[in-house]
PDB file of C-alpha atoms in Angstrom:
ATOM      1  CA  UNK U   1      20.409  50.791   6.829  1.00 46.00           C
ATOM      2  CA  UNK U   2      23.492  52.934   5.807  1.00 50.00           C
ATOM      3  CA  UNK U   3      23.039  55.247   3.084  1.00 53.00           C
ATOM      4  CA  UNK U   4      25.844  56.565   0.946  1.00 54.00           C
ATOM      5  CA  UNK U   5      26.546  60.107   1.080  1.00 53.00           C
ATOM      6  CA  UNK U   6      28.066  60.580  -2.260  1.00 58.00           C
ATOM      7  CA  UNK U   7      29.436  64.061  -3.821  1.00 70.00           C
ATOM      8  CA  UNK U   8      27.193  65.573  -6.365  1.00 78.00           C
ATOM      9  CA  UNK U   9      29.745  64.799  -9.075  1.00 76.00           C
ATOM     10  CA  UNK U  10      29.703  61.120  -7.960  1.00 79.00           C
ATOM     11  CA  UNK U  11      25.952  61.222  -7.686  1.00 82.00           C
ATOM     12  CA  UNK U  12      25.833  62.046 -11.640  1.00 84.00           C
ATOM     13  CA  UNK U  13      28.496  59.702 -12.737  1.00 86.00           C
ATOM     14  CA  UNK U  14      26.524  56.645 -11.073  1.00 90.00           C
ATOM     15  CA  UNK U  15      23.462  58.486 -12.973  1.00 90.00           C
ATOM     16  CA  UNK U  16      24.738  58.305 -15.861  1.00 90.00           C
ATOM     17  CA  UNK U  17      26.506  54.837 -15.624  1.00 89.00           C
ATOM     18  CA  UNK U  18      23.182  53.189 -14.568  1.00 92.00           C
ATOM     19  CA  UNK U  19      21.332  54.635 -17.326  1.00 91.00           C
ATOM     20  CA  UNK U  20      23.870  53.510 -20.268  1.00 90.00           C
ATOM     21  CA  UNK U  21      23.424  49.910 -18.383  1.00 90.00           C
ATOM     22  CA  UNK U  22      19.710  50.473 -18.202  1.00 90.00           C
ATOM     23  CA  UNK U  23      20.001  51.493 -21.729  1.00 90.00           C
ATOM     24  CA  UNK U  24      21.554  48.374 -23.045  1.00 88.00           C
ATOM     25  CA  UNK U  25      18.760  45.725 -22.006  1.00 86.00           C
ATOM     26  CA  UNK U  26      15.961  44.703 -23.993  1.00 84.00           C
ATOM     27  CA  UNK U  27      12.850  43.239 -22.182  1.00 83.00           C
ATOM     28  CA  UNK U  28      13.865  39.684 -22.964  1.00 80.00           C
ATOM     29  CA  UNK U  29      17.508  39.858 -21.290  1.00 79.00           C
ATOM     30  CA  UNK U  30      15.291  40.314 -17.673  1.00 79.00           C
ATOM     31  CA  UNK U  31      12.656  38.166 -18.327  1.00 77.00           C
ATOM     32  CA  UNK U  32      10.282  40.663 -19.627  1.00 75.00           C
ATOM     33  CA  UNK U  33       8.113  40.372 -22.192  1.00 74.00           C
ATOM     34  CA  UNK U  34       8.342  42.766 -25.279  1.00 67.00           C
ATOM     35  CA  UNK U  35       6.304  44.726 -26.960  1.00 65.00           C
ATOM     36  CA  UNK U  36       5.806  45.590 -30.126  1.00 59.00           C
ATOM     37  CA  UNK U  37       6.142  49.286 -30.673  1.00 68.00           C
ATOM     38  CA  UNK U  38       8.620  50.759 -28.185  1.00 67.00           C
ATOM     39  CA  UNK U  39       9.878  54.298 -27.866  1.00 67.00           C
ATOM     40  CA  UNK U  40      12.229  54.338 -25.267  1.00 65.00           C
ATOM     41  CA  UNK U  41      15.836  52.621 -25.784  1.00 70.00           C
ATOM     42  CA  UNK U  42      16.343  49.609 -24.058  1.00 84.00           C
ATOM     43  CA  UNK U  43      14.199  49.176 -20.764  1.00 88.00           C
ATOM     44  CA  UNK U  44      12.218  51.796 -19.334  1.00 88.00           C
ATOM     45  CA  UNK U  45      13.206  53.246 -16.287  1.00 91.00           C
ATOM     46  CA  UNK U  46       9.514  51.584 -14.377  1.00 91.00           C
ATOM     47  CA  UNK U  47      10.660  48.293 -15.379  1.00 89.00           C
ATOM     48  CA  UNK U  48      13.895  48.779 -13.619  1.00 91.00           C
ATOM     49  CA  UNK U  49      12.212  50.153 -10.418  1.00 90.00           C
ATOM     50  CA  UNK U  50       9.927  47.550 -10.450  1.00 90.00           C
ATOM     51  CA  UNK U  51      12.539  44.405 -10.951  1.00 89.00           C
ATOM     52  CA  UNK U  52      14.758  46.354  -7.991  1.00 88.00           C
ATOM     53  CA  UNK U  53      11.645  46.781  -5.533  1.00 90.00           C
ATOM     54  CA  UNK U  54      11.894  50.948  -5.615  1.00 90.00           C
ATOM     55  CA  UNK U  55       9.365  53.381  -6.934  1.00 92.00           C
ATOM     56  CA  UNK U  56       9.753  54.776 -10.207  1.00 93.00           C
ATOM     57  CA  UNK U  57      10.262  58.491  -8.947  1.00 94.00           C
ATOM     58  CA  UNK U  58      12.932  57.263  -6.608  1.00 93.00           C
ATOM     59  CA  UNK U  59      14.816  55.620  -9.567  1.00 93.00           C
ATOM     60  CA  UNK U  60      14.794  58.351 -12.062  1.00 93.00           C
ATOM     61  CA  UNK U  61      15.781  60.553  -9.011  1.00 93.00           C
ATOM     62  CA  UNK U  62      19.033  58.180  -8.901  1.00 92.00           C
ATOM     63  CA  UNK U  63      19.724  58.197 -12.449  1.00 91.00           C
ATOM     64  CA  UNK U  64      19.545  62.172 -12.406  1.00 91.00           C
ATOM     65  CA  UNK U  65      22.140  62.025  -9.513  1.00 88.00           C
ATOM     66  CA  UNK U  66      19.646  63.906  -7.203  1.00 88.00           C
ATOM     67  CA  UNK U  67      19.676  61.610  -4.141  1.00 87.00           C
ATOM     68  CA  UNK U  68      21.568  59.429  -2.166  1.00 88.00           C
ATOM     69  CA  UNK U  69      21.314  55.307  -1.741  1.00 87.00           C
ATOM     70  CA  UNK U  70      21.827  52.319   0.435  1.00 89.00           C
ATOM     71  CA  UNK U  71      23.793  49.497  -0.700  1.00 88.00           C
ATOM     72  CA  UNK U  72      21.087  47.394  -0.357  1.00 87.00           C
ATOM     73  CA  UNK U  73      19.069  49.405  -2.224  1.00 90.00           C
ATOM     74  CA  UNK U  74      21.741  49.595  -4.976  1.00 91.00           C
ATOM     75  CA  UNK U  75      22.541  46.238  -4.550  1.00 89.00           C
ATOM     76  CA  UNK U  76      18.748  45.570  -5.764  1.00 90.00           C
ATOM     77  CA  UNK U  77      19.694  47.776  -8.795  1.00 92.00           C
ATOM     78  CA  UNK U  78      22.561  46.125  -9.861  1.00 91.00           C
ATOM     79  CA  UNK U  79      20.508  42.438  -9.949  1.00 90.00           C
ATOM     80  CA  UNK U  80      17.829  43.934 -12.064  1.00 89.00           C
ATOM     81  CA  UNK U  81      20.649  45.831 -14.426  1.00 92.00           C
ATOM     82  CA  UNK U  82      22.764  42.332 -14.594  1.00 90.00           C
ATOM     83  CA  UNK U  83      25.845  44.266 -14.092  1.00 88.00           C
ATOM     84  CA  UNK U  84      28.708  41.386 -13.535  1.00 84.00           C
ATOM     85  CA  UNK U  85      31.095  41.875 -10.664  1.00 78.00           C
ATOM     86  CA  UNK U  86      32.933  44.554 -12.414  1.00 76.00           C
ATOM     87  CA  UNK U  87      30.480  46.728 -12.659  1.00 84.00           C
ATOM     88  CA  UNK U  88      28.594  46.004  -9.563  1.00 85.00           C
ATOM     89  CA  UNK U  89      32.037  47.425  -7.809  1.00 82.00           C
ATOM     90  CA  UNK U  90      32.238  50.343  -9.701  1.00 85.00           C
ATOM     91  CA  UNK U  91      28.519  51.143  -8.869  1.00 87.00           C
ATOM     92  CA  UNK U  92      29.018  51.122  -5.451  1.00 87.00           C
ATOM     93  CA  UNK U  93      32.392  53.223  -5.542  1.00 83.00           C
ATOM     94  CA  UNK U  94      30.252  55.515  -7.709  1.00 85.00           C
ATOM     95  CA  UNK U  95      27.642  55.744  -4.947  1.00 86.00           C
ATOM     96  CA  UNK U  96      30.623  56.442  -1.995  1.00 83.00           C
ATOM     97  CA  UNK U  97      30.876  52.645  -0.409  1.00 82.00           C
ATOM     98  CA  UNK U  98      34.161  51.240   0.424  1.00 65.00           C
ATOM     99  CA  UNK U  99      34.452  47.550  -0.637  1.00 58.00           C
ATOM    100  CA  UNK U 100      33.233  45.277   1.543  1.00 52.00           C
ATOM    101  CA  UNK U 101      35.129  42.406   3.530  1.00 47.00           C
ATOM    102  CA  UNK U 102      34.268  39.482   0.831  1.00 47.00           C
ATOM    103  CA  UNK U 103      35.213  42.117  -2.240  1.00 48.00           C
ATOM    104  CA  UNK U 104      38.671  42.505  -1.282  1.00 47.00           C
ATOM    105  CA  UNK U 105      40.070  39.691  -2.854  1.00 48.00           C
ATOM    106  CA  UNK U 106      42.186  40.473  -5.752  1.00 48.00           C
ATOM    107  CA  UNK U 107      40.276  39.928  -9.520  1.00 57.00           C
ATOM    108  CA  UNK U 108      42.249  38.224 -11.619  1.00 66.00           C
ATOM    109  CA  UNK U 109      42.000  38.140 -15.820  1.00 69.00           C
ATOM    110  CA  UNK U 110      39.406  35.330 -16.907  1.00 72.00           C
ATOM    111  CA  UNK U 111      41.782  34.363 -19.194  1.00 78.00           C
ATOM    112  CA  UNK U 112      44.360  32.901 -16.963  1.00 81.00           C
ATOM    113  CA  UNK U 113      41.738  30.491 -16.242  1.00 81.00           C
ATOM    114  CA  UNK U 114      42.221  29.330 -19.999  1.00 84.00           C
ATOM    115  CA  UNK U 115      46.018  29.566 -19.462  1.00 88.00           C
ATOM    116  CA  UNK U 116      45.847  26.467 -15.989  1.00 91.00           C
ATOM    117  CA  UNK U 117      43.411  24.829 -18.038  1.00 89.00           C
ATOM    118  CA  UNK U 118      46.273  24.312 -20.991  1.00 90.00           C
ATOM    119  CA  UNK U 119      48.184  22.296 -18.888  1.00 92.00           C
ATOM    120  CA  UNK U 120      45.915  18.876 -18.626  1.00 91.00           C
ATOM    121  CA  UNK U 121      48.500  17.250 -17.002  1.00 92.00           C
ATOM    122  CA  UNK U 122      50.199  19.636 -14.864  1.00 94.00           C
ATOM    123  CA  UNK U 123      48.898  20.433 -10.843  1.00 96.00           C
ATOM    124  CA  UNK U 124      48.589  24.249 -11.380  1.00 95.00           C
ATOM    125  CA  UNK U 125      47.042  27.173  -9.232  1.00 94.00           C
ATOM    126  CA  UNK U 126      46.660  31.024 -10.238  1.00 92.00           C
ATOM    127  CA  UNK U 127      47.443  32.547  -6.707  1.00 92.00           C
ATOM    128  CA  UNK U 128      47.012  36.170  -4.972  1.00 88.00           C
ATOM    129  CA  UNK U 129      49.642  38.346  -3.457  1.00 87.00           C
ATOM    130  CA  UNK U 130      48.992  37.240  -0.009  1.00 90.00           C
ATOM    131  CA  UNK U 131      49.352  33.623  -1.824  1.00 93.00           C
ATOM    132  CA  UNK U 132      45.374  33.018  -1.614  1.00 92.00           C
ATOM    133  CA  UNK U 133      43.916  30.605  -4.149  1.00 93.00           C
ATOM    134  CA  UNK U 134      42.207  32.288  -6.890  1.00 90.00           C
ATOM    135  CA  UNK U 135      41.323  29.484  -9.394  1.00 91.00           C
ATOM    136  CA  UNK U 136      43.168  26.247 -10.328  1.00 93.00           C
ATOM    137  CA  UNK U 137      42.580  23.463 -12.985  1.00 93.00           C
ATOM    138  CA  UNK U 138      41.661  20.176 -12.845  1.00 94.00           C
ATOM    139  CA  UNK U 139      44.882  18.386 -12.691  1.00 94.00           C
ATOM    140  CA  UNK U 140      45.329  20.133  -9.223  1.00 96.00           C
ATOM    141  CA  UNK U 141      42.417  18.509  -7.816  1.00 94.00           C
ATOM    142  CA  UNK U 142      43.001  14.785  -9.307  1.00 92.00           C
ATOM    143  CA  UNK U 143      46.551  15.476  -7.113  1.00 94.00           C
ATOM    144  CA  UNK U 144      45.877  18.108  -4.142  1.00 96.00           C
ATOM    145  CA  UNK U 145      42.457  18.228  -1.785  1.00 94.00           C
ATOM    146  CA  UNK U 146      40.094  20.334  -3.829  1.00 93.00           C
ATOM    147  CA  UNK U 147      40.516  23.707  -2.811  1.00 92.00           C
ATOM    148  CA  UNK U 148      36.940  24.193  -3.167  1.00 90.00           C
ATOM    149  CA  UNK U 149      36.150  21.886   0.098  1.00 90.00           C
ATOM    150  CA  UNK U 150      38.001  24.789   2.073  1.00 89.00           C
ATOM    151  CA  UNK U 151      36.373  28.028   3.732  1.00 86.00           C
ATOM    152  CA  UNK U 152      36.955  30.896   1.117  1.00 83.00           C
ATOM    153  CA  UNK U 153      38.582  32.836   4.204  1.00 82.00           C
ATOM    154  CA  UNK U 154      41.283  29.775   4.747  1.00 88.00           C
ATOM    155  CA  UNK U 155      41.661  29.276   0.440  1.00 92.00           C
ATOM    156  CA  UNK U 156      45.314  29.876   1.410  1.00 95.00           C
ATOM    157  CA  UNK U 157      48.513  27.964  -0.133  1.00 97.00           C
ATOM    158  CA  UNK U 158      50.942  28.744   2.630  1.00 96.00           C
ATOM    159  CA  UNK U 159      47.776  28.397   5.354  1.00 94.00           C
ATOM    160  CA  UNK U 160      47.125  24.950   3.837  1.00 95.00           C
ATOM    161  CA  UNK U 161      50.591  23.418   3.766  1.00 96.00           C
ATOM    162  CA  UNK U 162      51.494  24.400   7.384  1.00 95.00           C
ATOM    163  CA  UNK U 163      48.154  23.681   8.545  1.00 94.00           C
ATOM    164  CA  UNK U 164      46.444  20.479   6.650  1.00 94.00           C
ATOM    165  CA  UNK U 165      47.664  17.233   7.026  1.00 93.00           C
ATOM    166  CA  UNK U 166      46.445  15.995   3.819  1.00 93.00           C
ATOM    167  CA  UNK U 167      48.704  18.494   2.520  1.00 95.00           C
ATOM    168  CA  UNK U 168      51.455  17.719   4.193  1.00 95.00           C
ATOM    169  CA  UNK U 169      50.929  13.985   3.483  1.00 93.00           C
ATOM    170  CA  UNK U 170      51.112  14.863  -0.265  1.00 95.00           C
ATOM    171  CA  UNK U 171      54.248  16.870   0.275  1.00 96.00           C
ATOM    172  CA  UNK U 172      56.868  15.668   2.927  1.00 94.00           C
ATOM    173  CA  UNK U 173      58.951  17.823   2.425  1.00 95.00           C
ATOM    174  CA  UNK U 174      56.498  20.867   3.009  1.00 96.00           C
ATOM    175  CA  UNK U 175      58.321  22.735   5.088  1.00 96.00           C
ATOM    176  CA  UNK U 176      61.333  24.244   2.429  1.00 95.00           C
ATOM    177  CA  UNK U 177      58.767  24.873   0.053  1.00 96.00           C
ATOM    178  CA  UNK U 178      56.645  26.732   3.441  1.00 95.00           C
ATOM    179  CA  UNK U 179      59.307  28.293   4.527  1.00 94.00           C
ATOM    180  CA  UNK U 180      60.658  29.863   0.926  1.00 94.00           C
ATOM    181  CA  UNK U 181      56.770  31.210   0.065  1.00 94.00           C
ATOM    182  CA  UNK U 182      57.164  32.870   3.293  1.00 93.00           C
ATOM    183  CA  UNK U 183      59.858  34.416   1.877  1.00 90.00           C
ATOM    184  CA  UNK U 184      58.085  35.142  -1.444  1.00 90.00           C
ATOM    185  CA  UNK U 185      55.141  36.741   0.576  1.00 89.00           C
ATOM    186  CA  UNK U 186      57.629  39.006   2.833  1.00 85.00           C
ATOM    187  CA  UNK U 187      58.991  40.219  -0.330  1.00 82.00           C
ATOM    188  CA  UNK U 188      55.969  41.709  -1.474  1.00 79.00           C
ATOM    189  CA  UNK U 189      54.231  42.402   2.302  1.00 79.00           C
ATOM    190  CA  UNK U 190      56.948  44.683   2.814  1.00 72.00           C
ATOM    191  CA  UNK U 191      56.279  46.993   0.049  1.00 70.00           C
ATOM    192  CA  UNK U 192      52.163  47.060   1.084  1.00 70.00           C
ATOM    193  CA  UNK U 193      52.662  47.830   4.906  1.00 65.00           C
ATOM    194  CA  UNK U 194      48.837  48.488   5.058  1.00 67.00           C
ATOM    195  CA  UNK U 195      47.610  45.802   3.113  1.00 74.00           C
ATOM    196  CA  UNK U 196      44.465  43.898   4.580  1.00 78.00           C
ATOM    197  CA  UNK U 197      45.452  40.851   3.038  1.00 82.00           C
ATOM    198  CA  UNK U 198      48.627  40.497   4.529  1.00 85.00           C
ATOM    199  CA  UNK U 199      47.684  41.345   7.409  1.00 82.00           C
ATOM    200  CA  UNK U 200      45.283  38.738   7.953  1.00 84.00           C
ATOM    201  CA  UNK U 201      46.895  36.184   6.880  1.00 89.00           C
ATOM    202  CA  UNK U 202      49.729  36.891   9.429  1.00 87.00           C
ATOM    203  CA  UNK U 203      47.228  36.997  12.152  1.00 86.00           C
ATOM    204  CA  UNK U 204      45.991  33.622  11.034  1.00 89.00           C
ATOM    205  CA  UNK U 205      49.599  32.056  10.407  1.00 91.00           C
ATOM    206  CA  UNK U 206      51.037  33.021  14.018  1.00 90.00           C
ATOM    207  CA  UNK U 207      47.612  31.422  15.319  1.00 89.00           C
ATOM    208  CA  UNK U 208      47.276  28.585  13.579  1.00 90.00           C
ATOM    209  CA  UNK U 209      50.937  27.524  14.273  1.00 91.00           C
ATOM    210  CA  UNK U 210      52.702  29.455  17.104  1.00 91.00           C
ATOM    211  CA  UNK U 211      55.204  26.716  17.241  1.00 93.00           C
ATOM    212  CA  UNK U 212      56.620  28.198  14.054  1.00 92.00           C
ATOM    213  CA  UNK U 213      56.860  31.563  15.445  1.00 89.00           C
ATOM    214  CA  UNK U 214      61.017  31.511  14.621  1.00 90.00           C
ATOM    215  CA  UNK U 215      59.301  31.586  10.644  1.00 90.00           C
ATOM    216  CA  UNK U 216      56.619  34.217  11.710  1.00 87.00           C
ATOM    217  CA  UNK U 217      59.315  36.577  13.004  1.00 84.00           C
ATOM    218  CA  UNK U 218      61.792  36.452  10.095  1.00 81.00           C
ATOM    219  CA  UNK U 219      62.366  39.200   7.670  1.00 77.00           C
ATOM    220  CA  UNK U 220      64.312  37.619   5.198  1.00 80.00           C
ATOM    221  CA  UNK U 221      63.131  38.054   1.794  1.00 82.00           C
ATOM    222  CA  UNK U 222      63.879  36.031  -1.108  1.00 85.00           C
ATOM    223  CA  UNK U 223      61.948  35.051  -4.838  1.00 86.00           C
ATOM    224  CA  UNK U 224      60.617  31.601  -4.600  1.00 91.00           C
ATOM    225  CA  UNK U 225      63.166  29.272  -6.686  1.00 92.00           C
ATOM    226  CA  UNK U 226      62.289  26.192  -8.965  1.00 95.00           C
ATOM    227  CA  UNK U 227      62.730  23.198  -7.765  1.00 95.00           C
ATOM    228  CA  UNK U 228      62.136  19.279  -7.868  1.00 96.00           C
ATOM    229  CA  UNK U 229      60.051  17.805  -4.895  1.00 96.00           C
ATOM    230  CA  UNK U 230      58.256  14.446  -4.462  1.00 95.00           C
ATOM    231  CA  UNK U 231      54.890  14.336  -4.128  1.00 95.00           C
ATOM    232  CA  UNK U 232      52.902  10.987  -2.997  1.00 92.00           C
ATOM    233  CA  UNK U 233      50.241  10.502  -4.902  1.00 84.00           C
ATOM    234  CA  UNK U 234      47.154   8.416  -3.432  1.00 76.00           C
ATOM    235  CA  UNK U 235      48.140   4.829  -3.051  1.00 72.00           C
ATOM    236  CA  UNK U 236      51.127   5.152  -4.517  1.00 75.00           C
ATOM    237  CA  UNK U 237      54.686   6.133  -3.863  1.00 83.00           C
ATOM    238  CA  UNK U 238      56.305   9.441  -4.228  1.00 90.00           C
ATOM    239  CA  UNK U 239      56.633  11.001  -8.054  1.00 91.00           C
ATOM    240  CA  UNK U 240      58.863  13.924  -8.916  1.00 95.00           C
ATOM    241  CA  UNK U 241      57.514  16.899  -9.873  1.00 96.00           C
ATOM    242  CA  UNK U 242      59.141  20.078 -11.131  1.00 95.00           C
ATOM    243  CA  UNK U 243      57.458  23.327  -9.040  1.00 96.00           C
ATOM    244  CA  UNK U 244      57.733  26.747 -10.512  1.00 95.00           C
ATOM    245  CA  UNK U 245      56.600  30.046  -9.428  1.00 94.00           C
ATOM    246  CA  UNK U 246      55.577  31.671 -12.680  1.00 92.00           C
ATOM    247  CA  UNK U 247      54.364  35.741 -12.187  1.00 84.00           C
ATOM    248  CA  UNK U 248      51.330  36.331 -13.466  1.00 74.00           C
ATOM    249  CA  UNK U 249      50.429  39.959 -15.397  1.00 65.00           C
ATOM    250  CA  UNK U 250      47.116  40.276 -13.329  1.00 58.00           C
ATOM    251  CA  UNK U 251      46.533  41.325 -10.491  1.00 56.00           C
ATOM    252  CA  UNK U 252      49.761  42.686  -9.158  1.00 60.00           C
ATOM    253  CA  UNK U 253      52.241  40.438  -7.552  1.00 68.00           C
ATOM    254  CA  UNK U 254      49.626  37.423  -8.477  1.00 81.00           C
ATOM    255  CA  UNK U 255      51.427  34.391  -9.442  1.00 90.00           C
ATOM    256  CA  UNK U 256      50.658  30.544 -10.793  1.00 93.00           C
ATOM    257  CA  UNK U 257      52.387  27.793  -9.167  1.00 95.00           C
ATOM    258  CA  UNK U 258      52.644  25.279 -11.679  1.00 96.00           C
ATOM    259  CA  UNK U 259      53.965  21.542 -11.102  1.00 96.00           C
ATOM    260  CA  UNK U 260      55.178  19.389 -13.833  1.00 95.00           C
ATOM    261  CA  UNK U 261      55.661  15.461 -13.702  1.00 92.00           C
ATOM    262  CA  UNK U 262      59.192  15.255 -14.384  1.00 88.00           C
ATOM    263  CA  UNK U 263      58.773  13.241 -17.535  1.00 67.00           C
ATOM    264  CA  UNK U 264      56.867  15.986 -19.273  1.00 50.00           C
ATOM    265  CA  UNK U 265      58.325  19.139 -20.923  1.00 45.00           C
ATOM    266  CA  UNK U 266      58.233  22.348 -18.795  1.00 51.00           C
ATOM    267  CA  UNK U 267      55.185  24.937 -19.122  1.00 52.00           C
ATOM    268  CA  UNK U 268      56.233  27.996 -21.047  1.00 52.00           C
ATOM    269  CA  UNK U 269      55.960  31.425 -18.982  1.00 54.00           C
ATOM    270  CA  UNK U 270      52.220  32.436 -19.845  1.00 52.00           C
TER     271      UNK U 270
END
């Protein structure tokens, strides 16, 4: 089990942060019950140890920044302090752990989610740098396959179209609109040369399809442009839809794809 070796400084700072947390529960919010007469503000540190499985030395040893932890361990913590995802990440940073694998996909504001979900009628999809599908509303799904039925790892836009046939059947004329994210994601690839999530998606792209490698090995660079394509819908013919590639404030370089049925009025920029 790897343990964090964190510098003193860091060792206090997750101290403290714990304890404000800590601090900030009442017996009820965990599932304990209360008491009438209590001293201490907000849970006491035993109840902590004992919803995380540690002893109650151990604990107030961590919360005094005076030893070390596992992620496990801390992991266990952060359940029994309900931290959300935010500050479950900045715990373990705290404590000296690099992110793992599964936390490298980019956050994005919860309030974009409110911003696909104000277009009822309009396909949209809040998307990553590397073009990875972070959320998308439920007009997408009553139009595209449901992103959800896809590995997490392959929740990719440009994976999907030059991979999937059921994306392709929706959009016959994928491979402009394939070939002009690739552009997109060059764009911003080339000013992250290190970045994980480029990376891997490159690997996956030149595997997946190695007949495309002409595409794989391009460098030009380009801002994906509006445009009008037909999209067949199921049982029916084709229907025009206005696609737009509208930059999105969080996280960096994120974006939401937004598609429009010709006959309606066009989304404003959020």
């Amino acid at each position: 089990m790897a343990t964090s070796t964190a510098t003193s400084a860091l060792r206090s700072g997750l101290g403290g942060f714990l304890r404000a947390h800590r601090e900030r529960l009442t017996p009820g919010d965990v599932g304990l019950p209360g008491t009438a007469r209590r001293r201490a503000k907000g849970l006491r540190r035993e109840e902590v140890a004992v919803l995380a499985g540690v002893s109650v030395a151990w604990y107030t040893w961590l919360e005094q920044g005076r030893v070390d932890t596992s992620r496990q361990v801390l992991d266990a913590v952060a359940r029994a302090l309900r931290l959300d995802d935010a500050s479950h990440r900045h715990a373990l940073a705290l404590a000296g752990f690099a992110p793992a694998p599964g936390d490298a996909r980019p956050a994005y504001d919860p309030e974009l989610r409110a911003v696909l979900d104000g277009w009822p009628d309009s396909p949209a999809l809040l998307l990553g740098p590397a073009l990875d599908i972070l959320a998308w509303n439920h007009a997408y799904t009553t139009l595209w396959p449901d992103p959800a039925a896809f590995p997490e790892d392959r929740r990719n836009l440009l994976l999907l179209l030059v991979t999937d046939a059921r994306h392709q059947r929706r959009l016959p004329g994928w491979e402009p609109v394939a070939m002009d994210l690739y552009r997109h994601l060059r764009t911003r690839a080339d000013r992250r040369p290190d970045a994980e999530d480029f990376r891997h998606l490159t690997g996956l792209l030149r595997s997946a399809r190695p007949d495309l490698a002409d595409w794989w090995a391009c460098r030009s660079v380009g801002d994906f442009a509006p445009r009008t394509v037909d999209i067949t819908e199921d049982g029916g013919s084709p229907r025009a839809y206005g696609m737009t590639l509208l930059l999105a404030p969080q996280p960096q370089d994120a974006a939401m794809l937004v598609q429009t049925p010709t006959h309606t009025a066009k989304p404003p920029a959020p």
